[in-house]
Amino acid sequence: MKVLVMNAGSSSLKYQLIDMQSHAVIAKGLCEKVGFDGSFHSYELGKDEALATIPLADHHVAVKEVLSVLLNPNDGVIASLDEIAAIGHRVVHGGEFFTESVVISDAVIEKIVACTPLAPLHNPGALMGIEACKELMPNALQVAVFDTAFHQSMPAKAYRYPLPDALYEEHRIRKYGFHGTSHRYVSQRAAVLLERPLEELKLITCHLGNGCSLTAIEGGRSVDTTMGFTPLDGVMMGTRCGAIDPAIVTYLISELGMTVERVNEVMNRESGLLGISGLTNDLRDVRAAAEAGDPRAILAYEMYSNSVKKHIGQQVFTLAGVDAIVLTAGVGENCDRMRRMIFEGLEPLGITLDLEKNKGRGGERLISTEDSPVKVFVIPTNEELMIALDVDRLYQQQ
Ligand code: AMP
């Protein structure tokens, strides 16, 4: 069975075609600038890479382009659309409606629409992708997989903000959390690596990419996470500030005369590693500058690692102990220097990195010492496979 995994943004469409027997990625690609001039489709079929500059007026046209590439009689990877039994759509926000992945129906679409005010930049893209796939592949099962669903298990004491009750009761202002598919995937892999049932583990999973979030997981369920009502909260990120004193927002408006839009831009696009280093949001370049002695880059490194360290600390207390800490995504998987700084000085708490293993590269691996009471793993995330596995499970239940 083959599953098509779709991640549709407002002007992009990322996809993978996955074989569920081998978990191999048969094809993958990205349509960018959908709806704009200069749109293109870059893709890999097996080992062959290609780039097509092609007008993609909307998501319908983009999905059609993807399918025609997959079906191409010369170098395509399927002979008929019937080979794609099901499609998994990544949807960022499922609000309080969805606690797990679901087969898409009209009622499900209505609820995703209802969540749009909570994710105005993300949910409309997913909806366009769903509509296009429904039209072009009416026989395939369509499944929605939500970034927020995994965190719906959080207790009220974790997801409520200490704001007036009506803001939750009437406006659903609460912590939702994001990156749920990634946290879920790496937590399941950690249990496999520990050779223990997920149900008896306390884990902290750290998704450190351009966006960053940490999740405290007990028995396979999210009990707290660092992102909140939006993906702006929590740890310092590439361009996002993470948690700051909320009064700074009103000060920027009342004292510095910023508009609401400008404040949003500053906090989402001009802060984090970029804001502090004054150079870039890419940790590779911040690292090079820090190693060359740039004081702002050094500070950016220190603030980022300190931010992750503090949030891990919070979650250790939330869980009352931890069996393993997992690092994933661009920074977590690749930056040994950041990993070393995050765990520096934590030996008295039972967390000891093996500095040689930490320098190693490759896939899933233990980077703590053999006798460290708390294990630390690097586990490359694979959100697409997690989505495909959910789709496969729901398909088998049909
Ligand atoms: P992601 O959002 O998971 O794709 O992560 C992207 C981020 O990972 C980039 O912006 C980089 O900051 C970071 N990254 C990727 N590779 C490395 C590396 N070798 N060293 C440090 N940071 C890296």
Tab-separated table of N, CA and C in Angstrom, residues 236-334:
chain	number	residue	atom	x	y	z
A	236	MET	N	13.530	30.108	23.177
A	236	MET	CA	14.041	31.004	22.130
A	236	MET	C	14.241	30.197	20.838
A	237	MET	N	13.929	30.810	19.692
A	237	MET	CA	13.997	30.062	18.422
A	237	MET	C	14.875	30.801	17.404
A	238	GLY	N	14.767	30.396	16.130
A	238	GLY	CA	15.569	31.033	15.081
A	238	GLY	C	15.255	32.508	14.944
A	239	THR	N	13.960	32.806	14.721
A	239	THR	CA	13.556	34.223	14.595
A	239	THR	C	12.468	34.590	15.598
A	240	ARG	N	11.971	33.606	16.357
A	240	ARG	CA	10.902	33.873	17.326
A	240	ARG	C	11.498	34.042	18.722
A	241	CYS	N	10.865	34.926	19.499
A	241	CYS	CA	11.450	35.253	20.801
A	241	CYS	C	11.178	34.194	21.863
A	242	GLY	N	10.121	33.397	21.707
A	242	GLY	CA	9.737	32.512	22.807
A	242	GLY	C	9.133	33.337	23.936
A	243	ALA	N	9.144	32.776	25.151
A	243	ALA	CA	8.481	33.443	26.279
A	243	ALA	C	9.211	34.727	26.667
A	244	ILE	N	8.456	35.809	26.751
A	244	ILE	CA	8.989	37.080	27.261
A	244	ILE	C	7.931	37.657	28.188
A	245	ASP	N	8.305	38.653	28.958
A	245	ASP	CA	7.325	39.334	29.798
A	245	ASP	C	6.212	39.890	28.897
A	246	PRO	N	4.963	39.466	29.105
A	246	PRO	CA	3.901	39.937	28.196
A	246	PRO	C	3.712	41.449	28.212
A	247	ALA	N	4.169	42.106	29.282
A	247	ALA	CA	4.019	43.567	29.343
A	247	ALA	C	4.916	44.266	28.318
A	248	ILE	N	5.923	43.555	27.797
A	248	ILE	CA	6.760	44.154	26.743
A	248	ILE	C	5.894	44.479	25.524
A	249	VAL	N	4.908	43.625	25.265
A	249	VAL	CA	4.034	43.818	24.091
A	249	VAL	C	3.282	45.145	24.205
A	250	THR	N	2.679	45.381	25.350
A	250	THR	CA	1.911	46.626	25.509
A	250	THR	C	2.854	47.830	25.539
A	251	TYR	N	4.057	47.655	26.088
A	251	TYR	CA	5.042	48.749	26.127
A	251	TYR	C	5.457	49.139	24.706
A	252	LEU	N	5.692	48.137	23.849
A	252	LEU	CA	6.094	48.432	22.468
A	252	LEU	C	5.008	49.232	21.751
A	253	ILE	N	3.765	48.935	22.094
A	253	ILE	CA	2.647	49.638	21.449
A	253	ILE	C	2.461	51.032	22.059
A	254	SER	N	2.397	51.087	23.386
A	254	SER	CA	2.046	52.376	24.011
A	254	SER	C	3.231	53.337	24.055
A	255	GLU	N	4.442	52.834	24.281
A	255	GLU	CA	5.586	53.741	24.444
A	255	GLU	C	6.397	53.920	23.171
A	256	LEU	N	6.525	52.867	22.364
A	256	LEU	CA	7.334	52.981	21.137
A	256	LEU	C	6.472	53.195	19.899
A	257	GLY	N	5.155	53.214	20.086
A	257	GLY	CA	4.249	53.540	18.976
A	257	GLY	C	4.163	52.470	17.897
A	258	MET	N	4.537	51.236	18.223
A	258	MET	CA	4.450	50.178	17.202
A	258	MET	C	2.999	49.768	16.972
A	259	THR	N	2.706	49.402	15.742
A	259	THR	CA	1.373	48.852	15.475
A	259	THR	C	1.365	47.390	15.935
A	260	VAL	N	0.181	46.833	16.018
A	260	VAL	CA	0.051	45.424	16.406
A	260	VAL	C	0.776	44.543	15.388
A	261	GLU	N	0.635	44.881	14.091
A	261	GLU	CA	1.282	44.095	13.028
A	261	GLU	C	2.804	44.136	13.193
A	262	ARG	N	3.312	45.326	13.536
A	262	ARG	CA	4.766	45.483	13.682
A	262	ARG	C	5.285	44.649	14.868
A	263	VAL	N	4.533	44.670	15.957
A	263	VAL	CA	4.947	43.894	17.132
A	263	VAL	C	4.993	42.408	16.765
A	264	ASN	N	3.983	41.967	16.030
A	264	ASN	CA	3.944	40.575	15.586
A	264	ASN	C	5.163	40.227	14.749
A	265	GLU	N	5.511	41.153	13.858
A	265	GLU	CA	6.659	40.937	12.977
A	265	GLU	C	7.955	40.853	13.793
A	266	VAL	N	8.098	41.787	14.739
A	266	VAL	CA	9.316	41.820	15.573
A	266	VAL	C	9.450	40.502	16.331
A	267	MET	N	8.365	40.051	16.946
A	267	MET	CA	8.453	38.874	17.818
A	267	MET	C	8.579	37.568	17.028
A	268	ASN	N	7.976	37.542	15.822
A	268	ASN	CA	7.991	36.301	15.035
A	268	ASN	C	9.151	36.202	14.055
A	269	ARG	N	9.570	37.354	13.522
A	269	ARG	CA	10.537	37.294	12.403
A	269	ARG	C	11.879	37.955	12.677
A	270	GLU	N	11.967	38.763	13.745
A	270	GLU	CA	13.205	39.537	13.931
A	270	GLU	C	13.866	39.257	15.267
A	271	SER	N	13.393	38.250	15.979
A	271	SER	CA	13.908	38.000	17.326
A	271	SER	C	14.748	36.722	17.346
A	272	GLY	N	14.809	36.076	18.474
A	272	GLY	CA	15.528	34.805	18.586
A	272	GLY	C	17.004	34.944	18.228
A	273	LEU	N	17.547	33.891	17.629
A	273	LEU	CA	18.974	33.885	17.250
A	273	LEU	C	19.297	35.069	16.343
A	274	LEU	N	18.377	35.361	15.417
A	274	LEU	CA	18.595	36.477	14.488
A	274	LEU	C	18.667	37.804	15.245
A	275	GLY	N	17.703	38.019	16.127
A	275	GLY	CA	17.641	39.290	16.848
A	275	GLY	C	18.862	39.517	17.711
A	276	ILE	N	19.303	38.468	18.414
A	276	ILE	CA	20.431	38.632	19.336
A	276	ILE	C	21.762	38.703	18.584
A	277	SER	N	21.939	37.808	17.595
A	277	SER	CA	23.235	37.802	16.882
A	277	SER	C	23.328	38.975	15.920
A	278	GLY	N	22.183	39.460	15.442
A	278	GLY	CA	22.201	40.522	14.435
A	278	GLY	C	22.684	40.000	13.086
A	279	LEU	N	22.829	38.672	12.968
A	279	LEU	CA	23.408	38.094	11.753
A	279	LEU	C	22.414	37.247	10.981
A	280	THR	N	21.892	36.236	11.640
A	280	THR	CA	21.131	35.207	10.936
A	280	THR	C	20.350	34.366	11.934
A	281	ASN	N	19.345	33.662	11.416
A	281	ASN	CA	18.603	32.723	12.265
A	281	ASN	C	19.195	31.321	12.163
A	282	ASP	N	20.178	31.149	11.277
A	282	ASP	CA	20.736	29.809	11.057
A	282	ASP	C	21.876	29.553	12.032
A	283	LEU	N	21.681	28.541	12.863
A	283	LEU	CA	22.650	28.285	13.929
A	283	LEU	C	24.033	27.946	13.393
A	284	ARG	N	24.105	27.388	12.173
A	284	ARG	CA	25.424	27.085	11.598
A	284	ARG	C	26.258	28.356	11.473
A	285	ASP	N	25.596	29.434	10.993
A	285	ASP	CA	26.327	30.693	10.798
A	285	ASP	C	26.587	31.382	12.134
A	286	VAL	N	25.625	31.246	13.062
A	286	VAL	CA	25.844	31.833	14.390
A	286	VAL	C	27.042	31.133	15.036
A	287	ARG	N	27.124	29.825	14.845
A	287	ARG	CA	28.237	29.059	15.421
A	287	ARG	C	29.579	29.525	14.851
A	288	ALA	N	29.605	29.672	13.523
A	288	ALA	CA	30.867	30.116	12.884
A	288	ALA	C	31.274	31.475	13.451
A	289	ALA	N	30.297	32.380	13.610
A	289	ALA	CA	30.613	33.719	14.121
A	289	ALA	C	31.047	33.647	15.587
A	290	ALA	N	30.377	32.778	16.357
A	290	ALA	CA	30.741	32.637	17.779
A	290	ALA	C	32.163	32.095	17.889
A	291	GLU	N	32.492	31.130	17.030
A	291	GLU	CA	33.838	30.544	17.096
A	291	GLU	C	34.910	31.543	16.640
A	292	ALA	N	34.467	32.549	15.846
A	292	ALA	CA	35.406	33.595	15.430
A	292	ALA	C	35.466	34.717	16.464
A	293	GLY	N	34.677	34.569	17.553
A	293	GLY	CA	34.782	35.524	18.666
A	293	GLY	C	33.756	36.646	18.666
A	294	ASP	N	32.756	36.589	17.764
A	294	ASP	CA	31.736	37.639	17.721
A	294	ASP	C	30.919	37.623	19.021
A	295	PRO	N	30.960	38.719	19.826
A	295	PRO	CA	30.301	38.681	21.143
A	295	PRO	C	28.784	38.491	21.069
A	296	ARG	N	28.147	39.047	20.041
A	296	ARG	CA	26.678	38.884	19.946
A	296	ARG	C	26.315	37.448	19.582
A	297	ALA	N	27.143	36.833	18.730
A	297	ALA	CA	26.885	35.434	18.374
A	297	ALA	C	27.108	34.538	19.587
A	298	ILE	N	28.124	34.853	20.384
A	298	ILE	CA	28.385	34.072	21.606
A	298	ILE	C	27.192	34.197	22.555
A	299	LEU	N	26.684	35.427	22.699
A	299	LEU	CA	25.523	35.637	23.582
A	299	LEU	C	24.305	34.875	23.061
A	300	ALA	N	24.100	34.899	21.735
A	300	ALA	CA	22.959	34.185	21.149
A	300	ALA	C	23.034	32.698	21.498
A	301	TYR	N	24.225	32.125	21.388
A	301	TYR	CA	24.436	30.722	21.743
A	301	TYR	C	24.119	30.462	23.206
A	302	GLU	N	24.628	31.364	24.054
A	302	GLU	CA	24.424	31.176	25.493
A	302	GLU	C	22.954	31.308	25.859
A	303	MET	N	22.269	32.291	25.247
A	303	MET	CA	20.850	32.490	25.577
A	303	MET	C	20.003	31.312	25.106
A	304	TYR	N	20.308	30.811	23.917
A	304	TYR	CA	19.525	29.702	23.355
A	304	TYR	C	19.691	28.452	24.231
A	305	SER	N	20.956	28.116	24.539
A	305	SER	CA	21.182	26.899	25.338
A	305	SER	C	20.594	27.056	26.731
A	306	ASN	N	20.692	28.269	27.287
A	306	ASN	CA	20.143	28.518	28.620
A	306	ASN	C	18.616	28.403	28.612
A	307	SER	N	18.012	28.870	27.532
A	307	SER	CA	16.556	28.810	27.413
A	307	SER	C	16.085	27.350	27.364
A	308	VAL	N	16.780	26.532	26.557
A	308	VAL	CA	16.411	25.109	26.475
A	308	VAL	C	16.636	24.442	27.833
A	309	LYS	N	17.778	24.740	28.464
A	309	LYS	CA	18.123	24.141	29.758
A	309	LYS	C	17.032	24.460	30.806
A	310	LYS	N	16.622	25.720	30.865
A	310	LYS	CA	15.612	26.126	31.860
A	310	LYS	C	14.291	25.393	31.640
A	311	HIS	N	13.909	25.267	30.375
A	311	HIS	CA	12.628	24.605	30.095
A	311	HIS	C	12.708	23.100	30.357
A	312	ILE	N	13.884	22.503	30.105
A	312	ILE	CA	14.045	21.083	30.465
A	312	ILE	C	13.867	20.960	31.977
A	313	GLY	N	14.477	21.886	32.704
A	313	GLY	CA	14.373	21.868	34.173
A	313	GLY	C	12.928	21.902	34.637
A	314	GLN	N	12.142	22.781	34.041
A	314	GLN	CA	10.709	22.868	34.402
A	314	GLN	C	10.027	21.522	34.189
A	315	GLN	N	10.374	20.897	33.066
A	315	GLN	CA	9.660	19.661	32.728
A	315	GLN	C	10.123	18.484	33.590
A	316	VAL	N	11.393	18.507	34.014
A	316	VAL	CA	11.854	17.465	34.937
A	316	VAL	C	10.998	17.513	36.208
A	317	PHE	N	10.701	18.711	36.680
A	317	PHE	CA	9.876	18.836	37.895
A	317	PHE	C	8.419	18.481	37.620
A	318	THR	N	7.924	18.877	36.455
A	318	THR	CA	6.542	18.522	36.095
A	318	THR	C	6.373	17.006	36.118
A	319	LEU	N	7.386	16.306	35.586
A	319	LEU	CA	7.304	14.839	35.500
A	319	LEU	C	7.761	14.158	36.790
A	320	ALA	N	8.358	14.942	37.705
A	320	ALA	CA	8.981	14.371	38.908
A	320	ALA	C	9.995	13.297	38.519
A	321	GLY	N	10.925	13.717	37.662
A	321	GLY	CA	11.974	12.791	37.205
A	321	GLY	C	11.828	12.508	35.728
A	322	VAL	N	12.894	11.986	35.136
A	322	VAL	CA	12.839	11.715	33.693
A	322	VAL	C	13.748	10.531	33.363
A	323	ASP	N	13.266	9.640	32.503
A	323	ASP	CA	14.078	8.495	32.085
A	323	ASP	C	15.021	8.868	30.951
A	324	ALA	N	14.498	9.644	30.007
A	324	ALA	CA	15.333	9.999	28.850
A	324	ALA	C	14.910	11.340	28.274
A	325	ILE	N	15.917	12.032	27.745
A	325	ILE	CA	15.684	13.303	27.050
A	325	ILE	C	16.070	13.071	25.589
A	326	VAL	N	15.200	13.489	24.693
A	326	VAL	CA	15.426	13.245	23.262
A	326	VAL	C	15.602	14.579	22.544
A	327	LEU	N	16.618	14.656	21.698
A	327	LEU	CA	16.838	15.863	20.898
A	327	LEU	C	16.559	15.551	19.444
A	328	THR	N	15.835	16.441	18.788
A	328	THR	CA	15.514	16.204	17.375
A	328	THR	C	15.426	17.518	16.615
A	329	ALA	N	15.218	17.424	15.291
A	329	ALA	CA	15.121	18.541	14.333
A	329	ALA	C	16.502	19.161	14.076
A	330	GLY	N	16.556	20.131	13.163
A	330	GLY	CA	17.821	20.638	12.624
A	330	GLY	C	18.917	20.881	13.655
A	331	VAL	N	18.605	21.629	14.694
A	331	VAL	CA	19.604	21.944	15.719
A	331	VAL	C	19.860	20.722	16.603
A	332	GLY	N	18.787	20.106	17.082
A	332	GLY	CA	18.921	18.966	17.994
A	332	GLY	C	19.676	17.796	17.366
A	333	GLU	N	19.467	17.589	16.067
A	333	GLU	CA	20.105	16.450	15.396
A	333	GLU	C	21.549	16.733	14.990
A	334	ASN	N	21.846	18.033	14.751
A	334	ASN	CA	23.129	18.337	14.095
A	334	ASN	C	24.147	19.134	14.895
